[in-house]
Coordinates of C-alpha atoms in Angstrom, one line a residue:
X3 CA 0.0 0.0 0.0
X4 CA 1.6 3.7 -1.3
X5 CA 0.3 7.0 -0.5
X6 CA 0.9 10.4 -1.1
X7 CA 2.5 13.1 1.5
X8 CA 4.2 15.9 1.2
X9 CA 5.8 16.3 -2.5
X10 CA 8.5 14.5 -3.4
X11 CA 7.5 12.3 -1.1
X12 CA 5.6 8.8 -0.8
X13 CA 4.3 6.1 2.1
X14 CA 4.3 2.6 1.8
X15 CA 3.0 0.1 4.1
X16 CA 5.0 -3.1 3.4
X17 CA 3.3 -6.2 4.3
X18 CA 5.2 -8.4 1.9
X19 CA 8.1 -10.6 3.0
X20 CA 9.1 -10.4 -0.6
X21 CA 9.1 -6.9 -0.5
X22 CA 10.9 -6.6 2.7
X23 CA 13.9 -8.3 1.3
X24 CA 14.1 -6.2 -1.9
X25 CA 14.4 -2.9 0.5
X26 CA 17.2 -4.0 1.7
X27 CA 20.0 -2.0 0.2
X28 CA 18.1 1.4 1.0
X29 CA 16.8 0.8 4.9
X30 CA 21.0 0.3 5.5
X31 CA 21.9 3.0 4.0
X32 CA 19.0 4.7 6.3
X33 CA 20.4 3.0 9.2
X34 CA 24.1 4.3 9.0
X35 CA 22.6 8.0 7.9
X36 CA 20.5 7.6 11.1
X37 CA 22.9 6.2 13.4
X38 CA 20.7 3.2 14.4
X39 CA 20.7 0.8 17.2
X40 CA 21.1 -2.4 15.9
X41 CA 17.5 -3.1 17.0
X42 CA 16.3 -1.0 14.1
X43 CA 18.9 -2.3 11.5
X44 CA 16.9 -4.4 8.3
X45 CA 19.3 -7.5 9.2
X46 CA 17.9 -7.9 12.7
X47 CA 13.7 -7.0 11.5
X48 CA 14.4 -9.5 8.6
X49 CA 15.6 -12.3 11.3
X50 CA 13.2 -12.4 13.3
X51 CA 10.8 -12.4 10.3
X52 CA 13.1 -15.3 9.1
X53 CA 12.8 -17.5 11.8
X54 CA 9.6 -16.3 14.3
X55 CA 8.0 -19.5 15.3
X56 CA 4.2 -18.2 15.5
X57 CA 5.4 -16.8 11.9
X58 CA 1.2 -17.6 11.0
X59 CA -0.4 -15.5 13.5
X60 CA 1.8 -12.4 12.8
X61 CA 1.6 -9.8 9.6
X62 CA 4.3 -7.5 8.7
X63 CA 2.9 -3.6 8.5
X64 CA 6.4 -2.0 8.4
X65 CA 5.4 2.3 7.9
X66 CA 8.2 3.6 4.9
X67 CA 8.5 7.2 4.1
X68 CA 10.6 7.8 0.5
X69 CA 11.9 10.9 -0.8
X70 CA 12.4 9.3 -4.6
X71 CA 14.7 6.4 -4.4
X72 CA 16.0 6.9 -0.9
X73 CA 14.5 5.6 2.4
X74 CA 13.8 8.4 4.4
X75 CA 12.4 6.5 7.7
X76 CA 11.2 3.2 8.9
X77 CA 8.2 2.6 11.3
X78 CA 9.5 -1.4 12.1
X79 CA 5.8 -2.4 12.8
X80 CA 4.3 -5.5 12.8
X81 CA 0.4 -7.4 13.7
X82 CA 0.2 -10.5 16.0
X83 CA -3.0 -11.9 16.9
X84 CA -3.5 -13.9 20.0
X85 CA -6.5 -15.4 20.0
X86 CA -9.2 -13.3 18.8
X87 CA -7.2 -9.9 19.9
X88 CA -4.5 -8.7 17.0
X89 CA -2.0 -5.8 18.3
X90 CA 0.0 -3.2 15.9
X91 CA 3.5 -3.6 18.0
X92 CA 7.2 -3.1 17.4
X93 CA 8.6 -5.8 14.6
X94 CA 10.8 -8.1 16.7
X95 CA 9.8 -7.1 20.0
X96 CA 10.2 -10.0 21.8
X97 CA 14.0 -9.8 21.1
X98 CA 14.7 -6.3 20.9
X99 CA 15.6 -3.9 24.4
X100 CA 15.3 -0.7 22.5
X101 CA 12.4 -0.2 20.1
X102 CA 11.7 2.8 18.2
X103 CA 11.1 4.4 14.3
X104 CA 14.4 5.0 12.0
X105 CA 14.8 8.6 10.7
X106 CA 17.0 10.1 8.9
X107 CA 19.1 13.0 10.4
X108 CA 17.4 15.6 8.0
X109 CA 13.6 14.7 8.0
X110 CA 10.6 16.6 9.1
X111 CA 9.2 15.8 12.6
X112 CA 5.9 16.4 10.6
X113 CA 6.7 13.8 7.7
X114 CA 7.3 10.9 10.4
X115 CA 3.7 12.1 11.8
X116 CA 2.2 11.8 8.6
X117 CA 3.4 7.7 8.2
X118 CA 2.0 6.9 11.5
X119 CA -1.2 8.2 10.7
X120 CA -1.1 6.0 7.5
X121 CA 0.4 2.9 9.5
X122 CA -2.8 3.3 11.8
X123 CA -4.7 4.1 8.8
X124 CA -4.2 0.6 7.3
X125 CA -5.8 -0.9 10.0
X126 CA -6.2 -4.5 10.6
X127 CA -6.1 -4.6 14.4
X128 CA -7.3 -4.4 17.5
X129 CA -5.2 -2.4 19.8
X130 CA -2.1 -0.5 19.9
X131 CA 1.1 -1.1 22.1
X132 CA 4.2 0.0 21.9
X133 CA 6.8 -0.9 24.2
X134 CA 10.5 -0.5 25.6
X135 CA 10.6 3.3 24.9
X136 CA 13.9 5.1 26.1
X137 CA 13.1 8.7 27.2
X138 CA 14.2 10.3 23.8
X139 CA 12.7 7.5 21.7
X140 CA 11.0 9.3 18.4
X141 CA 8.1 7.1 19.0
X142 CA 7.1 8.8 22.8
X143 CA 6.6 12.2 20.2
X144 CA 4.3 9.9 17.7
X145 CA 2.3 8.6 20.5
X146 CA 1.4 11.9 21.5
X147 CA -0.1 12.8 18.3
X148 CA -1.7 9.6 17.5
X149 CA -5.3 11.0 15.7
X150 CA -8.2 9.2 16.7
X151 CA -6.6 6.2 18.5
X152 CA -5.8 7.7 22.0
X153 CA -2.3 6.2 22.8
X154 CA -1.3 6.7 26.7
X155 CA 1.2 6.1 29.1
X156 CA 0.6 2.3 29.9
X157 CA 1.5 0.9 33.1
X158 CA 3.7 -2.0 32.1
X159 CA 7.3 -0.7 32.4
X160 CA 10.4 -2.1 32.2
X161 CA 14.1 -0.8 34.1
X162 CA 17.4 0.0 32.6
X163 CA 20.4 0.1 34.7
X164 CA 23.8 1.5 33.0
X165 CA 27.2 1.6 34.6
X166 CA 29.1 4.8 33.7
X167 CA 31.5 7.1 35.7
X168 CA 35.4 8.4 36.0
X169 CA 37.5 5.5 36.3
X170 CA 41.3 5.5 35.5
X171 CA 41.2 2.2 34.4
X172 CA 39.1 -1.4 35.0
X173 CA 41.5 -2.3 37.4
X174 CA 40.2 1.5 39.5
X175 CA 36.8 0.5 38.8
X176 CA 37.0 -2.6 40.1
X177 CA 39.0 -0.9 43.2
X178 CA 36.1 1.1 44.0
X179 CA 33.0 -1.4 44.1
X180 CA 32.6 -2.8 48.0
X181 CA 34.9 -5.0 50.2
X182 CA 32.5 -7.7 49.7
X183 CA 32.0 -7.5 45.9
X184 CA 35.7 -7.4 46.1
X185 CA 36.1 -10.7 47.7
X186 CA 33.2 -12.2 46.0
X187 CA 35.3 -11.8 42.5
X188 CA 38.4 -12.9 44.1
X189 CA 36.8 -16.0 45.9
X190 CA 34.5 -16.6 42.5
X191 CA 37.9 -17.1 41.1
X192 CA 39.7 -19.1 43.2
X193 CA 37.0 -21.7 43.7
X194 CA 37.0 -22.3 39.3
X195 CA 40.9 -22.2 39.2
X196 CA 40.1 -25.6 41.8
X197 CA 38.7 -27.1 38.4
X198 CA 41.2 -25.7 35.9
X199 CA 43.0 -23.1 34.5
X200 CA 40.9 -19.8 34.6
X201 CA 40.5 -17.5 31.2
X202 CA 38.9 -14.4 30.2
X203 CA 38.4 -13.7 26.7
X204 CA 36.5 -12.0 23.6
X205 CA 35.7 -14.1 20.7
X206 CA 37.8 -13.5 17.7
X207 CA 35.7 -12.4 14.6
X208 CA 36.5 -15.7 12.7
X209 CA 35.6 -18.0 15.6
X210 CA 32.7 -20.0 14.2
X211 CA 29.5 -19.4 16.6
X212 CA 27.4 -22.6 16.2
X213 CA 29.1 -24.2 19.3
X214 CA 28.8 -21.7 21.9
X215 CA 25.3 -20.4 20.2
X216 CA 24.4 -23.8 21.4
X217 CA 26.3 -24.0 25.0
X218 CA 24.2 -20.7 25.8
X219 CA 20.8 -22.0 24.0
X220 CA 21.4 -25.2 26.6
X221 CA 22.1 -23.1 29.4
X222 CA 19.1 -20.7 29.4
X223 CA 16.7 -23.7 29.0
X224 CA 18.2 -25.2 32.1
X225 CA 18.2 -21.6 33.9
X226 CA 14.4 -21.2 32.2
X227 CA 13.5 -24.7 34.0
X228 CA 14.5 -24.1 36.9
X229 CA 12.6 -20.6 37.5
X230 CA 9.3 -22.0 35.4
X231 CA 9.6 -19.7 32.5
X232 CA 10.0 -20.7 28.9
X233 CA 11.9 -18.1 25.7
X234 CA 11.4 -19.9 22.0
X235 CA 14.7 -17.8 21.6
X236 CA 16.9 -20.7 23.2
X237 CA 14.0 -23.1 22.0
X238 CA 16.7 -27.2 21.1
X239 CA 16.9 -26.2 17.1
X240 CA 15.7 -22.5 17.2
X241 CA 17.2 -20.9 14.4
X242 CA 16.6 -16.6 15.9
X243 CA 19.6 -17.0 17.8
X244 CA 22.0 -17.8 15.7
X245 CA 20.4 -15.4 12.9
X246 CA 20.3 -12.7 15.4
X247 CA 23.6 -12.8 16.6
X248 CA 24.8 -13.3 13.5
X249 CA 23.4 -10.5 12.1
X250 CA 25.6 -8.6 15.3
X251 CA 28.4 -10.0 13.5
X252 CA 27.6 -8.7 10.0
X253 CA 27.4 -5.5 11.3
X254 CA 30.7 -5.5 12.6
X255 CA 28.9 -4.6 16.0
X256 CA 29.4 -8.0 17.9
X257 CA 31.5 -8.5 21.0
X258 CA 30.9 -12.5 22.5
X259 CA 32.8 -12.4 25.6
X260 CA 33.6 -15.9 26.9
X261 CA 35.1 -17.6 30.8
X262 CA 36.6 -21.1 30.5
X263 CA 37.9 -23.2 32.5
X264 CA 40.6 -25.2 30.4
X265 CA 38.2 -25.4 27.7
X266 CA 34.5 -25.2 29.3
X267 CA 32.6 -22.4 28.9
X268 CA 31.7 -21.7 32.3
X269 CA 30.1 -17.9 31.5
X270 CA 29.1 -16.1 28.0
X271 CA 27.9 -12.7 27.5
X272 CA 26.3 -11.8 23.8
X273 CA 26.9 -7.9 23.5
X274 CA 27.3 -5.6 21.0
X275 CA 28.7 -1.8 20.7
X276 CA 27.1 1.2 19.6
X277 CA 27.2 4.5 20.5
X278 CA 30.6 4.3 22.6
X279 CA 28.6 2.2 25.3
X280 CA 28.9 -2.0 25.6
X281 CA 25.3 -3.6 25.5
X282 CA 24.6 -6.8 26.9
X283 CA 22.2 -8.6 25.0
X284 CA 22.6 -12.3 26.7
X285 CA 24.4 -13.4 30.0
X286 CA 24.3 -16.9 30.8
X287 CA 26.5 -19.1 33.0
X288 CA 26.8 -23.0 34.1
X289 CA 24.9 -23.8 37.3
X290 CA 27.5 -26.5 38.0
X291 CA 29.9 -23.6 38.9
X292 CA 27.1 -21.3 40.4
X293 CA 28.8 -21.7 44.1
X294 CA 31.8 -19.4 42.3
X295 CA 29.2 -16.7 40.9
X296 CA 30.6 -17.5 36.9
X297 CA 27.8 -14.6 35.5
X298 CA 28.8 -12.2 37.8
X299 CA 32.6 -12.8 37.5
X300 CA 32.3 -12.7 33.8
X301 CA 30.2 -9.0 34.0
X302 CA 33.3 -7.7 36.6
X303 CA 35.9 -8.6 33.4
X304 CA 33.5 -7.6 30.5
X305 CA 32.9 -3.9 32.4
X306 CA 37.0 -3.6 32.8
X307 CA 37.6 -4.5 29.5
X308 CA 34.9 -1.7 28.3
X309 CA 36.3 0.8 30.6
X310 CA 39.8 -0.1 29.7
X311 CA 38.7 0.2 25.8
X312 CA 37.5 4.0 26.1
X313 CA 33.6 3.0 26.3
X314 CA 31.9 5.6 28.4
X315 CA 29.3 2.9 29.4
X316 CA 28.2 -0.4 29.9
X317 CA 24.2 -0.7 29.5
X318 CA 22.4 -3.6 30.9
X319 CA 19.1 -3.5 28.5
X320 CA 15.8 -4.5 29.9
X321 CA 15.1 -6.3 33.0
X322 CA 15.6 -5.2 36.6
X323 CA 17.5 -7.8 38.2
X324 CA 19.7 -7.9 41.1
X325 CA 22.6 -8.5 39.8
X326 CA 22.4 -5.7 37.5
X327 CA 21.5 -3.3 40.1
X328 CA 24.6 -4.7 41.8
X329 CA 26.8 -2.7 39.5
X330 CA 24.9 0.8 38.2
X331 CA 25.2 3.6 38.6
X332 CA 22.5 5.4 37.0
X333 CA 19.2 3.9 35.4
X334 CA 16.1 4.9 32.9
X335 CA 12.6 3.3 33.0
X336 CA 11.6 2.3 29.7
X337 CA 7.8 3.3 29.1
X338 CA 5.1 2.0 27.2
X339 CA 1.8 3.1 25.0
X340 CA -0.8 1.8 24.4
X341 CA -4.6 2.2 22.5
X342 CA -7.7 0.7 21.3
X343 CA -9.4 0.8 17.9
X344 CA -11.8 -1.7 17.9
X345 CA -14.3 -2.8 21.2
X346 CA -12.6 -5.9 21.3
X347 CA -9.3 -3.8 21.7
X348 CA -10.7 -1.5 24.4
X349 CA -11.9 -4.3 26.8
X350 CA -8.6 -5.9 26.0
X351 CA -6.6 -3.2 27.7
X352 CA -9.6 -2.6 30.7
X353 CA -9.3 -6.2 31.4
X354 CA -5.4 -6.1 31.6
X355 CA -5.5 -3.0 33.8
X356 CA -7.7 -5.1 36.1
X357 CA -5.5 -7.8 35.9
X358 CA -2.5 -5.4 37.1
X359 CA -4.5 -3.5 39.5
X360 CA -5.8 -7.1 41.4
X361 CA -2.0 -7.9 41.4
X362 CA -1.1 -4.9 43.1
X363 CA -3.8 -5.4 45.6
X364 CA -2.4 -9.2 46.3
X365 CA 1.0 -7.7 46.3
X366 CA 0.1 -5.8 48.9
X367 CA -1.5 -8.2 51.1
X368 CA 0.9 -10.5 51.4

């Protein structure tokens, strides 16, 4: 679906998988132009198209605004019905910390307005949410002006905790965290060096990624187990890990940081680096070690090696956990939207605000 905007300009709507493919050449030369998170990038939308499980139940509805030949931005949209109830959301949300639209540096704030409108205009859903929004996403301005679907703050939220500050070195860094976490990292150490020779590394850019892709797929589904939750990311077989990560690598934005003892993986961190800051994108460890803290020894060497690199900070992504709190030392809260179109879509959302507002009454009883 095309439509007309301001001259020399044109929307599309792409809902073909075909069509996604052929785009290709133009939403990467957007992305550099725009300085995009990998998140955003056509490698990583086309991967998780590639290989989503539910693939069926879900319709791509990716917004394009063209100035002639060249992409001007990207709304990374997508439909997913669950049962009866189908939701416009962020493409690859499931898998992506940071979502938000693609612009180019030199388009109108107005222009971007005008393909949301038309990506709402298209229709074919129920409800509206948009999630993980940083403060300064493009999308919080979007949601604003929405037209007749009313998109507002929603209550589901998500933290961000960031490690940043004025170290000298790792080595200072490391010096200034507390006694205990001091001798926690030195102990954590000592008790794997029982087992075998102790090393820190980063993966070389020609070490094939099949075998530790499936050491960490192995590890989360026995971490998953163990707390009764379930990801189809580390799914035996699943292709999206492999084809997201390697899409990290094709981007030249990879950094798999790896401890072994002798030659057991006993901790892996997936990140990635944009922006002068080190993301972490998956942290998993080996519970036979778990006595010795593996995860948190490995986040210790990967935060000196950023600091000692010249990265002004080591981001976390989503999630709230403990052990990233350990370490910050500043945080964001990463917002959400959310609307109805249809009846079916506004008793959606009231019965999920009832369903959040009885858990916070439980919550509080207890």
């Amino acid at each position: 679906m095309t439509a007309s905007a301001a001259p020399g300009t044109t929307l599309e709507i792409l809902r073909s998988p075909a069509r996604l493919v052929e785009i290709a050449p133009a939403w990467d030369a957007l992305w550099l132009d725009a300085d995009g998170l990998a998140f955003q990038s056509h490698g990583w939308i086309s991967a998780w198209w590639r290989t989503a499980p539910d693939q069926p139940r879900r319709e791509l509805r990716i917004g394009l605004l063209w100035r002639g030949e060249r992409l001007a931005a990207v709304l990374p949209l997508a439909i997913r019905r669950q049962g009866a109830i189908r939701t416009l959301e962020w493409a690859a949300r499931d898998h992506s910390d940071y979502c938000d639209a693609l612009v180019a540096q030199d388009c109108d704030p107005l222009q971007l307005e005008a393909l949301w409108r038309a990506a709402l205009a298209a229709g074919g859903f129920d409800l509206v949410y948009l999630n993980r929004l940083q403060p300064d996403a493009l999308a919080q301005a979007l949601a604003e002006r929405s037209g007749r679907i009313s998109l507002r703050p929603y209550w589901r939220k998500e933290e961000n905790y960031r490690v940043a500050g004025n170290w000298a070195d790792g080595d200072a860094w490391l010096d200034s965290q507390s006694k205990k976490t001091r001798q926690n990292y030195r102990r954590g150490r000592k008790l794997i060096e029982e087992s075998g020779a102790l090393r820190f590394r980063l993966f070389a850019d020609d070490e094939p990624l099949a075998p530790v892709l499936e050491r960490v797929a192995a590890l989360k589904r026995k971490w998953l187990e163990r707390h009764g939750r379930a990801s189809d990311l580390f799914d035996e077989g699943a292709a999206a890990l492999p084809a997201l990560v390697g899409e990290l690598r094709e981007l030249g934005v990879l950094r798999l940081f790896v401890l072994e003892c002798d030659e057991a993986i006993v901790a892996v961190s997936i990140n990635l680096i944009q922006r002068n800051r080190m993301m972490a994108f998956v942290t998993t460890y080996d519970p036979d070690f778990e006595r010795a803290s593996p995860g948190m020894l490995l986040m210790c060497d990967y935060i000196r090696w950023s600091i000692d690199h010249g990265l002004e900070e080591v981001d976390f992504l989503c999630g709230g956990e403990d052990f990233k709190r350990r370490f910050a030392t500043r945080s964001l809260i990463l917002s959400s939207r959310a609307g109805a179109r249809t009846p079916l879509g506004h008793l959606a959302l009231a019965a999920d605000a009832a369903r959040s507002r009885f858990a916070a009454w439980r919550s509080r009883r207890t």
